[in-house]
Each structure stands twice: as structure tokens, then as C-alpha cells.
PDB file of C-alpha atoms in Angstrom:
ATOM      1  CA  MET N  22     -21.252  76.152 -39.172  1.00  0.00           C
ATOM      2  CA  TYR N  23     -18.298  76.366 -36.808  1.00  0.00           C
ATOM      3  CA  GLN N  24     -15.780  73.767 -35.676  1.00  0.00           C
ATOM      4  CA  HIS N  25     -13.265  74.057 -32.805  1.00  0.00           C
ATOM      5  CA  ILE N  26      -9.811  72.473 -32.679  1.00  0.00           C
ATOM      6  CA  ASP N  27      -7.891  72.319 -29.412  1.00  0.00           C
ATOM      7  CA  GLY N  28      -4.239  72.625 -30.137  1.00  0.00           C
ATOM      8  CA  LYS N  29      -3.288  70.794 -26.954  1.00  0.00           C
ATOM      9  CA  ALA N  30      -4.368  67.546 -28.670  1.00  0.00           C
ATOM     10  CA  TRP N  31      -1.689  67.874 -31.366  1.00  0.00           C
ATOM     11  CA  ARG N  32       2.076  68.334 -31.657  1.00  0.00           C
ATOM     12  CA  HIS N  33       2.034  70.542 -34.773  1.00  0.00           C
ATOM     13  CA  ILE N  34      -0.844  72.251 -36.500  1.00  0.00           C
ATOM     14  CA  TRP N  35      -0.408  73.060 -40.200  1.00  0.00           C
ATOM     15  CA  LEU N  36      -2.587  75.101 -42.566  1.00  0.00           C
ATOM     16  CA  ILE N  37      -2.652  74.570 -46.348  1.00  0.00           C
ATOM     17  CA  GLY N  38      -3.863  76.873 -49.081  1.00  0.00           C
ATOM     18  CA  ASP N  39      -6.323  76.026 -51.841  1.00  0.00           C
ATOM     19  CA  LEU N  40      -5.445  72.545 -53.164  1.00  0.00           C
ATOM     20  CA  HIS N  41      -7.648  72.398 -56.261  1.00  0.00           C
ATOM     21  CA  GLY N  42      -6.747  68.792 -56.973  1.00  0.00           C
ATOM     22  CA  CYS N  43      -2.978  69.201 -56.546  1.00  0.00           C
ATOM     23  CA  PHE N  44      -2.503  66.138 -54.425  1.00  0.00           C
ATOM     24  CA  ASN N  45       0.896  65.622 -56.078  1.00  0.00           C
ATOM     25  CA  LEU N  46       2.150  68.859 -54.590  1.00  0.00           C
ATOM     26  CA  LEU N  47       0.800  68.244 -51.107  1.00  0.00           C
ATOM     27  CA  MET N  48       2.401  64.927 -50.195  1.00  0.00           C
ATOM     28  CA  PRO N  49       6.037  65.860 -50.967  1.00  0.00           C
ATOM     29  CA  LYS N  50       5.582  69.048 -48.981  1.00  0.00           C
ATOM     30  CA  LEU N  51       4.242  67.172 -45.985  1.00  0.00           C
ATOM     31  CA  ARG N  52       7.138  64.758 -46.167  1.00  0.00           C
ATOM     32  CA  ALA N  53       9.640  67.604 -46.377  1.00  0.00           C
ATOM     33  CA  TYR N  54       8.287  69.075 -43.122  1.00  0.00           C
ATOM     34  CA  GLU N  55       8.246  65.633 -41.449  1.00  0.00           C
ATOM     35  CA  PHE N  56       4.488  65.691 -40.962  1.00  0.00           C
ATOM     36  CA  ASN N  57       3.443  62.931 -38.559  1.00  0.00           C
ATOM     37  CA  PRO N  58      -0.170  61.823 -39.093  1.00  0.00           C
ATOM     38  CA  TYR N  59      -0.332  60.390 -35.549  1.00  0.00           C
ATOM     39  CA  GLN N  60       0.781  63.571 -33.831  1.00  0.00           C
ATOM     40  CA  ASP N  61       0.091  66.424 -36.272  1.00  0.00           C
ATOM     41  CA  VAL N  62      -2.990  67.889 -37.973  1.00  0.00           C
ATOM     42  CA  LEU N  63      -3.510  69.592 -41.328  1.00  0.00           C
ATOM     43  CA  ILE N  64      -6.278  72.140 -41.912  1.00  0.00           C
ATOM     44  CA  SER N  65      -7.423  73.158 -45.351  1.00  0.00           C
ATOM     45  CA  VAL N  66      -8.802  76.616 -46.215  1.00  0.00           C
ATOM     46  CA  GLY N  67     -11.206  74.928 -48.666  1.00  0.00           C
ATOM     47  CA  ASP N  68     -11.376  74.330 -52.422  1.00  0.00           C
ATOM     48  CA  LEU N  69      -9.934  70.813 -52.326  1.00  0.00           C
ATOM     49  CA  ILE N  70     -11.342  70.124 -55.806  1.00  0.00           C
ATOM     50  CA  ASP N  71     -11.512  71.316 -59.423  1.00  0.00           C
ATOM     51  CA  ARG N  72      -8.957  72.456 -62.045  1.00  0.00           C
ATOM     52  CA  GLY N  73      -6.110  70.220 -60.886  1.00  0.00           C
ATOM     53  CA  PRO N  74      -5.359  66.594 -61.811  1.00  0.00           C
ATOM     54  CA  ASP N  75      -6.412  64.736 -58.637  1.00  0.00           C
ATOM     55  CA  SER N  76      -9.678  66.149 -57.291  1.00  0.00           C
ATOM     56  CA  LEU N  77     -10.876  62.759 -56.055  1.00  0.00           C
ATOM     57  CA  LYS N  78      -7.678  62.051 -54.164  1.00  0.00           C
ATOM     58  CA  CYS N  79      -7.857  65.460 -52.443  1.00  0.00           C
ATOM     59  CA  LEU N  80     -11.567  64.934 -51.622  1.00  0.00           C
ATOM     60  CA  GLU N  81     -10.714  61.591 -49.996  1.00  0.00           C
ATOM     61  CA  LEU N  82      -8.577  63.428 -47.443  1.00  0.00           C
ATOM     62  CA  ILE N  83     -11.710  64.501 -45.590  1.00  0.00           C
ATOM     63  CA  HIS N  84     -11.955  61.014 -44.016  1.00  0.00           C
ATOM     64  CA  GLN N  85      -8.391  61.084 -42.656  1.00  0.00           C
ATOM     65  CA  LYS N  86      -8.244  61.610 -38.861  1.00  0.00           C
ATOM     66  CA  TRP N  87      -5.349  64.048 -39.277  1.00  0.00           C
ATOM     67  CA  PHE N  88      -7.116  66.229 -41.836  1.00  0.00           C
ATOM     68  CA  PHE N  89      -9.666  69.022 -41.244  1.00  0.00           C
ATOM     69  CA  ALA N  90     -11.256  71.229 -43.887  1.00  0.00           C
ATOM     70  CA  ILE N  91     -13.672  74.093 -44.204  1.00  0.00           C
ATOM     71  CA  ARG N  92     -15.945  74.181 -47.192  1.00  0.00           C
ATOM     72  CA  GLY N  93     -14.882  76.319 -50.111  1.00  0.00           C
ATOM     73  CA  ASN N  94     -17.015  77.716 -52.914  1.00  0.00           C
ATOM     74  CA  HIS N  95     -15.923  74.854 -55.182  1.00  0.00           C
ATOM     75  CA  GLU N  96     -17.216  72.238 -52.793  1.00  0.00           C
ATOM     76  CA  GLN N  97     -20.397  74.234 -52.527  1.00  0.00           C
ATOM     77  CA  MET N  98     -20.714  74.481 -56.332  1.00  0.00           C
ATOM     78  CA  ALA N  99     -20.208  70.731 -56.662  1.00  0.00           C
ATOM     79  CA  MET N 100     -22.797  69.935 -53.957  1.00  0.00           C
ATOM     80  CA  ASP N 101     -25.328  72.326 -55.573  1.00  0.00           C
ATOM     81  CA  ALA N 102     -24.628  70.903 -59.098  1.00  0.00           C
ATOM     82  CA  LEU N 103     -25.263  67.318 -57.965  1.00  0.00           C
ATOM     83  CA  GLU N 104     -28.268  68.192 -55.877  1.00  0.00           C
ATOM     84  CA  HIS N 105     -30.023  69.976 -58.705  1.00  0.00           C
ATOM     85  CA  GLN N 106     -28.576  67.879 -61.519  1.00  0.00           C
ATOM     86  CA  GLN N 107     -27.221  71.013 -63.240  1.00  0.00           C
ATOM     87  CA  LEU N 108     -23.527  70.456 -63.821  1.00  0.00           C
ATOM     88  CA  SER N 109     -22.781  73.146 -66.456  1.00  0.00           C
ATOM     89  CA  LEU N 110     -21.723  75.974 -64.086  1.00  0.00           C
ATOM     90  CA  TRP N 111     -19.561  73.594 -62.032  1.00  0.00           C
ATOM     91  CA  GLU N 112     -17.958  72.207 -65.176  1.00  0.00           C
ATOM     92  CA  LEU N 113     -17.163  75.696 -66.447  1.00  0.00           C
ATOM     93  CA  ASN N 114     -15.404  76.360 -63.133  1.00  0.00           C
ATOM     94  CA  GLY N 115     -13.140  73.311 -63.119  1.00  0.00           C
ATOM     95  CA  GLY N 116     -15.635  70.544 -62.388  1.00  0.00           C
ATOM     96  CA  ALA N 117     -15.268  68.686 -65.684  1.00  0.00           C
ATOM     97  CA  TRP N 118     -13.111  66.087 -63.938  1.00  0.00           C
ATOM     98  CA  PHE N 119     -16.291  64.525 -62.564  1.00  0.00           C
ATOM     99  CA  GLU N 120     -17.540  63.700 -66.092  1.00  0.00           C
ATOM    100  CA  HIS N 121     -14.271  62.067 -66.882  1.00  0.00           C
ATOM    101  CA  CYS N 122     -14.465  59.714 -63.883  1.00  0.00           C
ATOM    102  CA  THR N 123     -15.416  56.045 -64.225  1.00  0.00           C
ATOM    103  CA  VAL N 124     -18.851  55.046 -62.911  1.00  0.00           C
ATOM    104  CA  ASN N 125     -17.262  53.773 -59.651  1.00  0.00           C
ATOM    105  CA  GLU N 126     -15.244  56.968 -59.240  1.00  0.00           C
ATOM    106  CA  GLN N 127     -18.337  59.096 -59.824  1.00  0.00           C
ATOM    107  CA  ALA N 128     -20.135  57.114 -57.124  1.00  0.00           C
ATOM    108  CA  GLU N 129     -17.264  57.643 -54.727  1.00  0.00           C
ATOM    109  CA  ALA N 130     -17.125  61.366 -55.586  1.00  0.00           C
ATOM    110  CA  GLN N 131     -20.823  61.721 -54.931  1.00  0.00           C
ATOM    111  CA  ARG N 132     -20.494  59.956 -51.612  1.00  0.00           C
ATOM    112  CA  LEU N 133     -17.657  62.241 -50.594  1.00  0.00           C
ATOM    113  CA  LEU N 134     -19.407  65.395 -51.754  1.00  0.00           C
ATOM    114  CA  GLN N 135     -22.449  64.359 -49.786  1.00  0.00           C
ATOM    115  CA  ALA N 136     -20.091  64.153 -46.744  1.00  0.00           C
ATOM    116  CA  CYS N 137     -18.972  67.707 -47.551  1.00  0.00           C
ATOM    117  CA  HIS N 138     -22.376  68.880 -46.304  1.00  0.00           C
ATOM    118  CA  GLU N 139     -20.855  68.330 -42.846  1.00  0.00           C
ATOM    119  CA  LEU N 140     -17.897  70.558 -43.465  1.00  0.00           C
ATOM    120  CA  PRO N 141     -17.905  73.747 -41.386  1.00  0.00           C
ATOM    121  CA  TYR N 142     -17.717  77.258 -42.829  1.00  0.00           C
ATOM    122  CA  VAL N 143     -15.357  78.377 -40.016  1.00  0.00           C
ATOM    123  CA  ILE N 144     -12.679  76.519 -37.948  1.00  0.00           C
ATOM    124  CA  GLU N 145     -11.468  78.131 -34.712  1.00  0.00           C
ATOM    125  CA  VAL N 146      -8.082  76.790 -33.541  1.00  0.00           C
ATOM    126  CA  ASP N 147      -6.721  77.381 -30.078  1.00  0.00           C
ATOM    127  CA  THR N 148      -2.907  77.203 -30.156  1.00  0.00           C
ATOM    128  CA  ASP N 149       0.059  78.271 -28.107  1.00  0.00           C
ATOM    129  CA  SER N 150       0.339  81.290 -30.461  1.00  0.00           C
ATOM    130  CA  GLY N 151      -3.241  82.435 -29.897  1.00  0.00           C
ATOM    131  CA  VAL N 152      -6.691  81.958 -31.429  1.00  0.00           C
ATOM    132  CA  HIS N 153      -6.696  81.358 -35.170  1.00  0.00           C
ATOM    133  CA  VAL N 154      -9.834  81.574 -37.308  1.00  0.00           C
ATOM    134  CA  VAL N 155      -9.928  79.853 -40.699  1.00  0.00           C
ATOM    135  CA  ALA N 156     -12.500  80.647 -43.380  1.00  0.00           C
ATOM    136  CA  HIS N 157     -12.489  80.332 -47.148  1.00  0.00           C
ATOM    137  CA  ALA N 158     -12.843  83.865 -48.568  1.00  0.00           C
ATOM    138  CA  ASP N 159     -13.666  86.188 -45.703  1.00  0.00           C
ATOM    139  CA  TYR N 160     -15.144  86.532 -42.249  1.00  0.00           C
ATOM    140  CA  PRO N 161     -17.681  89.248 -43.112  1.00  0.00           C
ATOM    141  CA  ALA N 162     -17.873  91.080 -39.789  1.00  0.00           C
ATOM    142  CA  ALA N 163     -15.746  93.524 -37.838  1.00  0.00           C
ATOM    143  CA  HIS N 164     -15.851  91.318 -34.748  1.00  0.00           C
ATOM    144  CA  TYR N 165     -15.434  87.552 -34.567  1.00  0.00           C
ATOM    145  CA  GLN N 166     -17.499  85.558 -32.133  1.00  0.00           C
ATOM    146  CA  TRP N 167     -17.881  81.826 -31.791  1.00  0.00           C
ATOM    147  CA  GLN N 168     -21.164  80.596 -33.370  1.00  0.00           C
ATOM    148  CA  GLN N 169     -22.010  84.099 -34.582  1.00  0.00           C
ATOM    149  CA  ASP N 170     -24.376  84.115 -37.551  1.00  0.00           C
ATOM    150  CA  VAL N 171     -22.815  85.825 -40.546  1.00  0.00           C
ATOM    151  CA  ASP N 172     -23.485  85.952 -44.302  1.00  0.00           C
ATOM    152  CA  TRP N 173     -22.393  82.417 -45.254  1.00  0.00           C
ATOM    153  CA  HIS N 174     -22.440  83.197 -48.980  1.00  0.00           C
ATOM    154  CA  ARG N 175     -19.870  85.950 -48.380  1.00  0.00           C
ATOM    155  CA  VAL N 176     -17.742  83.540 -46.311  1.00  0.00           C
ATOM    156  CA  LEU N 177     -17.392  81.407 -49.406  1.00  0.00           C
ATOM    157  CA  TRP N 178     -17.246  84.074 -52.155  1.00  0.00           C
ATOM    158  CA  ASP N 179     -16.494  87.598 -51.007  1.00  0.00           C
ATOM    159  CA  ARG N 180     -13.331  89.365 -52.181  1.00  0.00           C
ATOM    160  CA  GLN N 181     -14.326  92.864 -51.083  1.00  0.00           C
ATOM    161  CA  ARG N 182     -12.170  93.000 -47.943  1.00  0.00           C
ATOM    162  CA  LEU N 183      -9.093  91.801 -49.837  1.00  0.00           C
ATOM    163  CA  SER N 184      -9.739  94.245 -52.618  1.00  0.00           C
ATOM    164  CA  ASP N 185      -9.949  97.028 -50.056  1.00  0.00           C
ATOM    165  CA  HIS N 186      -6.745  95.918 -48.444  1.00  0.00           C
ATOM    166  CA  LEU N 187      -4.876  95.882 -51.789  1.00  0.00           C
ATOM    167  CA  ALA N 188      -6.269  99.431 -52.452  1.00  0.00           C
ATOM    168  CA  GLY N 189      -4.896 100.604 -49.088  1.00  0.00           C
ATOM    169  CA  ASN N 190      -8.201 100.686 -47.260  1.00  0.00           C
ATOM    170  CA  HIS N 191      -7.457  98.399 -44.350  1.00  0.00           C
ATOM    171  CA  SER N 192     -10.028  96.943 -41.879  1.00  0.00           C
ATOM    172  CA  HIS N 193      -9.256  94.995 -38.741  1.00  0.00           C
ATOM    173  CA  ILE N 194     -11.230  92.050 -37.426  1.00  0.00           C
ATOM    174  CA  ASP N 195     -11.189  91.721 -33.635  1.00  0.00           C
ATOM    175  CA  GLY N 196     -12.232  88.845 -31.501  1.00  0.00           C
ATOM    176  CA  ALA N 197      -9.314  86.503 -32.483  1.00  0.00           C
ATOM    177  CA  ASP N 198      -5.573  86.818 -32.963  1.00  0.00           C
ATOM    178  CA  HIS N 199      -5.317  85.682 -36.588  1.00  0.00           C
ATOM    179  CA  PHE N 200      -7.597  85.153 -39.528  1.00  0.00           C
ATOM    180  CA  TRP N 201      -6.645  82.893 -42.436  1.00  0.00           C
ATOM    181  CA  PHE N 202      -8.229  82.921 -45.898  1.00  0.00           C
ATOM    182  CA  GLY N 203      -7.839  81.315 -49.313  1.00  0.00           C
ATOM    183  CA  HIS N 204     -10.065  81.679 -52.381  1.00  0.00           C
ATOM    184  CA  THR N 205      -8.219  84.437 -54.324  1.00  0.00           C
ATOM    185  CA  PRO N 206      -5.031  83.282 -56.011  1.00  0.00           C
ATOM    186  CA  LEU N 207      -2.127  85.672 -55.331  1.00  0.00           C
ATOM    187  CA  LYS N 208       1.474  85.561 -56.434  1.00  0.00           C
ATOM    188  CA  HIS N 209       2.656  85.551 -52.831  1.00  0.00           C
ATOM    189  CA  ARG N 210       1.128  85.084 -49.378  1.00  0.00           C
ATOM    190  CA  TYR N 211      -0.368  88.357 -48.284  1.00  0.00           C
ATOM    191  CA  ASP N 212      -0.372  89.413 -44.652  1.00  0.00           C
ATOM    192  CA  VAL N 213      -2.090  92.591 -43.491  1.00  0.00           C
ATOM    193  CA  LEU N 214      -3.096  93.526 -39.928  1.00  0.00           C
ATOM    194  CA  ASN N 215      -4.193  90.206 -38.327  1.00  0.00           C
ATOM    195  CA  GLN N 216      -5.346  88.693 -41.673  1.00  0.00           C
ATOM    196  CA  HIS N 217      -3.452  86.280 -43.894  1.00  0.00           C
ATOM    197  CA  TYR N 218      -4.307  85.234 -47.466  1.00  0.00           C
ATOM    198  CA  ILE N 219      -2.602  81.957 -48.467  1.00  0.00           C
ATOM    199  CA  ASP N 220      -3.991  80.908 -51.830  1.00  0.00           C
ATOM    200  CA  THR N 221      -0.877  81.351 -53.919  1.00  0.00           C
ATOM    201  CA  GLY N 222      -2.204  79.737 -57.066  1.00  0.00           C
ATOM    202  CA  ALA N 223      -0.712  76.264 -56.858  1.00  0.00           C
ATOM    203  CA  VAL N 224      -3.040  74.946 -59.578  1.00  0.00           C
ATOM    204  CA  PHE N 225      -1.821  77.730 -61.896  1.00  0.00           C
ATOM    205  CA  GLY N 226       1.850  76.971 -61.355  1.00  0.00           C
ATOM    206  CA  GLY N 227       2.363  78.944 -58.221  1.00  0.00           C
ATOM    207  CA  GLU N 228       3.522  77.782 -54.784  1.00  0.00           C
ATOM    208  CA  LEU N 229       1.334  75.601 -52.563  1.00  0.00           C
ATOM    209  CA  THR N 230       1.521  77.506 -49.298  1.00  0.00           C
ATOM    210  CA  LEU N 231       1.904  75.589 -46.061  1.00  0.00           C
ATOM    211  CA  VAL N 232       1.833  77.480 -42.750  1.00  0.00           C
ATOM    212  CA  GLN N 233       2.687  76.171 -39.274  1.00  0.00           C
ATOM    213  CA  LEU N 234       0.264  77.490 -36.647  1.00  0.00           C
ATOM    214  CA  GLN N 235       1.771  75.412 -33.854  1.00  0.00           C
TER     215      GLN N 235
END
């Protein structure tokens, strides 16, 4: 459920918002920031797939040594759809790309989505700027603790904390220095207390947010 990354092993650590198949936006941004795949690492807040033009290319990133990802609700929807052979809900939420793949591409997508069962729900990153915790939608607790059991469905789906923040009802999460989330597309990156929301709607024409943690 949890994965730990030691910042001492890397030169720079970058964090990327929800990709949703926008591989064409990611690569120019990495080049612009002189990302070095031998020295640097990129962490995704989840939702690599669906809605955008290159879901399969984004999914293939999970086998790159320089790339780490947590699972998003879209990966979970895809895994559930294939496991139960019920694709309609996934297709309604951006998964129609799978039906448009060739037979070989579908086989590759199924293999990669099977590998997504190994993706953590939470990544903890130790850096020279403190301890960063990455989860897709929320960390549904007032206190963070390594390997703590929480409501994993809420980790993937919950928007209540963000809604409360936007309404002026703020809640702190202690136990780490920074918490990073995606899931809800916003016009701009939103920072409140020690929490940061970085899904800025790239697949809907917004910016693809890239953040340097180290």
C-alpha cells in the first residue's frame, strides 16, 4: 500500500499532475527542465490513463526505472473493468481508448494494467526539503503514519477535504511536511496549509503541472 523513496539516491525529484494520456505534453516539459533519466526521478500522482490521446504510452512509463506512480481511480476502474469483464463504466469515464486499440495493443494494455496491481496507494519521499507524501485524491486521516491503514477507496476518490478547503474550512494533516494530491482538475495549482493539489486539467486544455521536490 505504501512505497518509500530515498531522495539521497537521486539528483532531482519531480512530481507530475494527472497525465490522462497526455504523453505529448509530458516529454517536452521534461526536456525543458533538463530531466536526466539517469540521475533524476519523476513521480506521478496517478491517473496516467483515459480521456487523452496516448493512454498506452503513459501506461508504459510504469516500467521505466526513473518513473514512479501511485494508483489513481482511473487505473483502479480499468483494473476492475478488465477483471470483471464489465467495461461500460470505464468507457463512460474515458476508457473507450481500449476498445480502439489493436489486438496487440489491447494485450499490452492488459499486461500493463495487471502490473498496476503492484502500484502503491501512497508514496513517501524523503528529501532535503522534508518528508513529502503523495496520494491520488486524499490522505483521509488527521495524522500520517507510515504503513497506517486508512480507507483506500477514499484515497482514490474522496474530494471532501478539498471541498472543505475551498469553502474555508481548513484541516491540517500532521506527520509529514507536505502532502501532494491530484484527482480534481483545478484551473491553478492550489496550496493550503501543508497540502498541495496539482491536477490542473491538462487533458481539458489546462497546464500540466510539474513540481520539483528536490
